[in-house]
Coordinates of C-alpha atoms in Angstrom, one line a residue:
M1245 CA 30.3 -22.2 43.6
K1246 CA 31.3 -22.1 39.9
I1247 CA 27.8 -23.4 38.8
K1248 CA 26.1 -20.8 40.9
N1249 CA 28.2 -18.0 39.3
L1250 CA 27.5 -19.5 35.8
V1251 CA 23.8 -19.6 36.5
M1252 CA 23.8 -16.0 37.7
L1253 CA 25.8 -14.8 34.7
S1254 CA 23.4 -16.6 32.4
L1255 CA 20.4 -15.0 34.0
I1256 CA 22.0 -11.5 33.9
M1257 CA 22.8 -12.0 30.1
M1258 CA 19.2 -13.2 29.4
F1259 CA 17.6 -10.2 31.2
T1260 CA 20.1 -7.8 29.4
L1261 CA 19.3 -9.2 26.0
A1262 CA 15.5 -9.2 26.7
S1263 CA 15.6 -5.6 27.7
C1264 CA 17.4 -4.7 24.5
M1265 CA 14.8 -6.3 22.3
K1266 CA 12.3 -4.0 20.6
K1267 CA 8.7 -4.8 21.6
D1268 CA 6.5 -5.1 18.6
D1269 CA 3.5 -3.0 19.4
F1270 CA 2.3 -2.4 15.9
D1271 CA -1.5 -2.6 15.6
P1272 CA -2.8 -2.8 12.0
T1273 CA -6.3 -1.6 13.2
V1274 CA -4.8 1.5 14.7
Q1275 CA -2.7 2.1 11.5
A1276 CA -5.8 1.6 9.3
G1277 CA -7.6 4.3 11.4
L1278 CA -4.7 6.7 11.1
D1279 CA -4.5 6.1 7.3
D1280 CA -8.3 6.6 6.9
A1281 CA -8.0 10.0 8.7
L1282 CA -5.2 11.0 6.5
I1283 CA -7.1 10.1 3.4
V1284 CA -10.3 11.8 4.5
K1285 CA -8.3 15.0 5.2
F1286 CA -6.5 14.8 1.9
I1287 CA -9.8 14.3 0.0
A1288 CA -11.3 17.3 1.7
D1289 CA -8.2 19.5 1.3
K1290 CA -8.0 18.6 -2.5
N1291 CA -11.7 18.7 -3.1
I1292 CA -11.7 15.2 -4.5
T1293 CA -15.0 13.3 -5.0
A1294 CA -14.1 9.8 -3.9
I1295 CA -15.9 6.7 -2.8
K1296 CA -14.8 4.5 0.1
H1297 CA -14.6 0.8 -1.0
P1298 CA -15.6 -1.8 1.7
S1299 CA -11.9 -2.7 1.8
G1300 CA -10.9 0.8 3.0
I1301 CA -9.4 2.1 -0.2
Y1302 CA -10.8 5.3 -1.7
Y1303 CA -11.4 5.6 -5.4
Q1304 CA -12.5 8.1 -8.0
I1305 CA -13.5 6.6 -11.4
L1306 CA -12.5 9.2 -14.0
S1307 CA -13.6 7.0 -16.9
S1308 CA -15.1 3.5 -16.5
G1309 CA -13.8 2.1 -19.8
S1310 CA -15.6 -0.7 -21.6
G1311 CA -15.7 -4.5 -21.8
S1312 CA -16.7 -7.4 -19.7
T1313 CA -13.5 -8.7 -18.3
T1314 CA -13.6 -10.9 -15.3
Y1315 CA -10.4 -10.2 -13.4
A1316 CA -8.2 -12.9 -11.8
N1317 CA -4.7 -12.8 -10.4
S1318 CA -3.4 -14.1 -13.8
T1319 CA -5.2 -11.4 -15.8
L1320 CA -2.6 -9.3 -17.7
I1321 CA -3.1 -5.6 -17.3
T1322 CA -1.4 -2.9 -19.3
A1323 CA -1.4 0.4 -17.6
K1324 CA -0.1 3.9 -17.6
Y1325 CA 0.2 5.2 -14.1
A1326 CA 1.7 7.7 -11.6
G1327 CA 2.2 6.8 -8.0
R1328 CA 2.6 9.6 -5.4
L1329 CA 2.9 10.1 -1.7
L1330 CA 0.2 12.4 -0.2
N1331 CA 2.7 15.3 -0.2
G1332 CA 2.8 15.0 -4.0
T1333 CA 6.2 13.3 -4.4
V1334 CA 6.1 10.9 -7.3
F1335 CA 7.8 7.6 -6.4
D1336 CA 7.0 5.7 -9.6
Q1337 CA 5.4 6.3 -13.0
T1338 CA 5.3 5.1 -16.5
T1339 CA 7.1 7.3 -19.0
T1340 CA 6.4 6.9 -22.7
Q1341 CA 5.2 3.3 -22.8
P1342 CA 2.6 1.6 -20.5
L1343 CA 3.7 -1.5 -18.5
T1344 CA 2.2 -5.0 -18.6
F1345 CA 2.0 -7.3 -15.6
P1346 CA -0.3 -9.9 -14.0
L1347 CA -2.8 -8.3 -11.6
G1348 CA -1.7 -10.8 -8.9
N1349 CA 1.8 -9.3 -9.0
V1350 CA 0.9 -5.8 -7.9
I1351 CA 0.0 -4.3 -4.5
V1352 CA -3.3 -5.4 -3.0
G1353 CA -4.7 -1.8 -3.4
W1354 CA -4.3 -2.2 -7.2
Q1355 CA -5.8 -5.7 -7.0
I1356 CA -8.9 -4.2 -5.3
G1357 CA -9.1 -1.0 -7.4
V1358 CA -8.2 -1.9 -10.9
P1359 CA -11.2 -4.3 -11.4
L1360 CA -13.5 -1.3 -10.7
I1361 CA -12.8 -0.2 -14.2
K1362 CA -12.5 -1.8 -17.6
K1363 CA -10.2 -1.5 -20.6
G1364 CA -9.7 2.2 -21.5
G1365 CA -10.8 3.3 -18.0
K1366 CA -9.1 5.7 -15.7
I1367 CA -9.2 5.6 -11.9
R1368 CA -7.6 7.4 -9.0
L1369 CA -6.8 5.2 -6.0
L1370 CA -6.0 6.4 -2.5
I1371 CA -4.6 3.3 -0.9
P1372 CA -4.1 2.8 2.9
S1373 CA -0.6 1.6 3.8
G1374 CA -1.9 -1.9 4.7
Y1375 CA -2.8 -2.4 1.0
G1376 CA 0.4 -0.8 -0.3
Y1377 CA 3.8 -1.4 1.1
G1378 CA 2.7 -1.7 4.8
R1379 CA 4.9 -1.3 7.8
D1380 CA 8.1 -2.2 5.9
G1381 CA 7.8 0.4 3.1
S1382 CA 10.1 0.1 0.1
A1383 CA 13.2 1.9 -1.3
K1384 CA 11.2 5.1 -2.1
I1385 CA 8.2 4.7 0.2
P1386 CA 8.5 5.1 4.0
P1387 CA 6.8 2.6 6.3
N1388 CA 3.0 3.0 6.8
T1389 CA 2.5 5.4 3.9
V1390 CA -0.8 6.1 2.2
L1391 CA -0.4 6.0 -1.6
D1392 CA -2.1 8.1 -4.3
F1393 CA -2.3 6.5 -7.8
D1394 CA -3.7 7.7 -11.2
I1395 CA -4.1 4.6 -13.4
E1396 CA -5.2 4.3 -17.0
L1397 CA -6.0 0.8 -18.0
V1398 CA -4.7 0.5 -21.6
D1399 CA -5.4 -3.2 -22.1
V1400 CA -6.7 -6.2 -20.3
Q1401 CA -6.0 -9.8 -21.3

């Protein structure tokens, strides 16, 4: 009798715990479609002339810059930038001095977009959430958020 009760109690606990677990129904393809619709609307509302990259990011080259750099993850880039949410909230920006970091240490949207310009170039990137901070977000960026960056590439090494 005790074994039967123990088995029943174990089954009840398993079903209770299973029903409390959150089902992970996140679909990156659906999110990419939602992000794309947000970007297309944003571009239309702001009258931005942007090009859709095969990756899904949108970009506007404001100045192409010059040089013949071949970019790699180890390429050091020095940039001035401002990062915004689509509502205009600035979540990060350089102040008086540009910052230097390896291209491989930045979000994927930058890794795709920055090589579209050369030293001295300026670009605006509209980055779907999957190429930014994704479904986790960060301290200042909510999950699944499209990002809007203005980047000036000061130096490339």
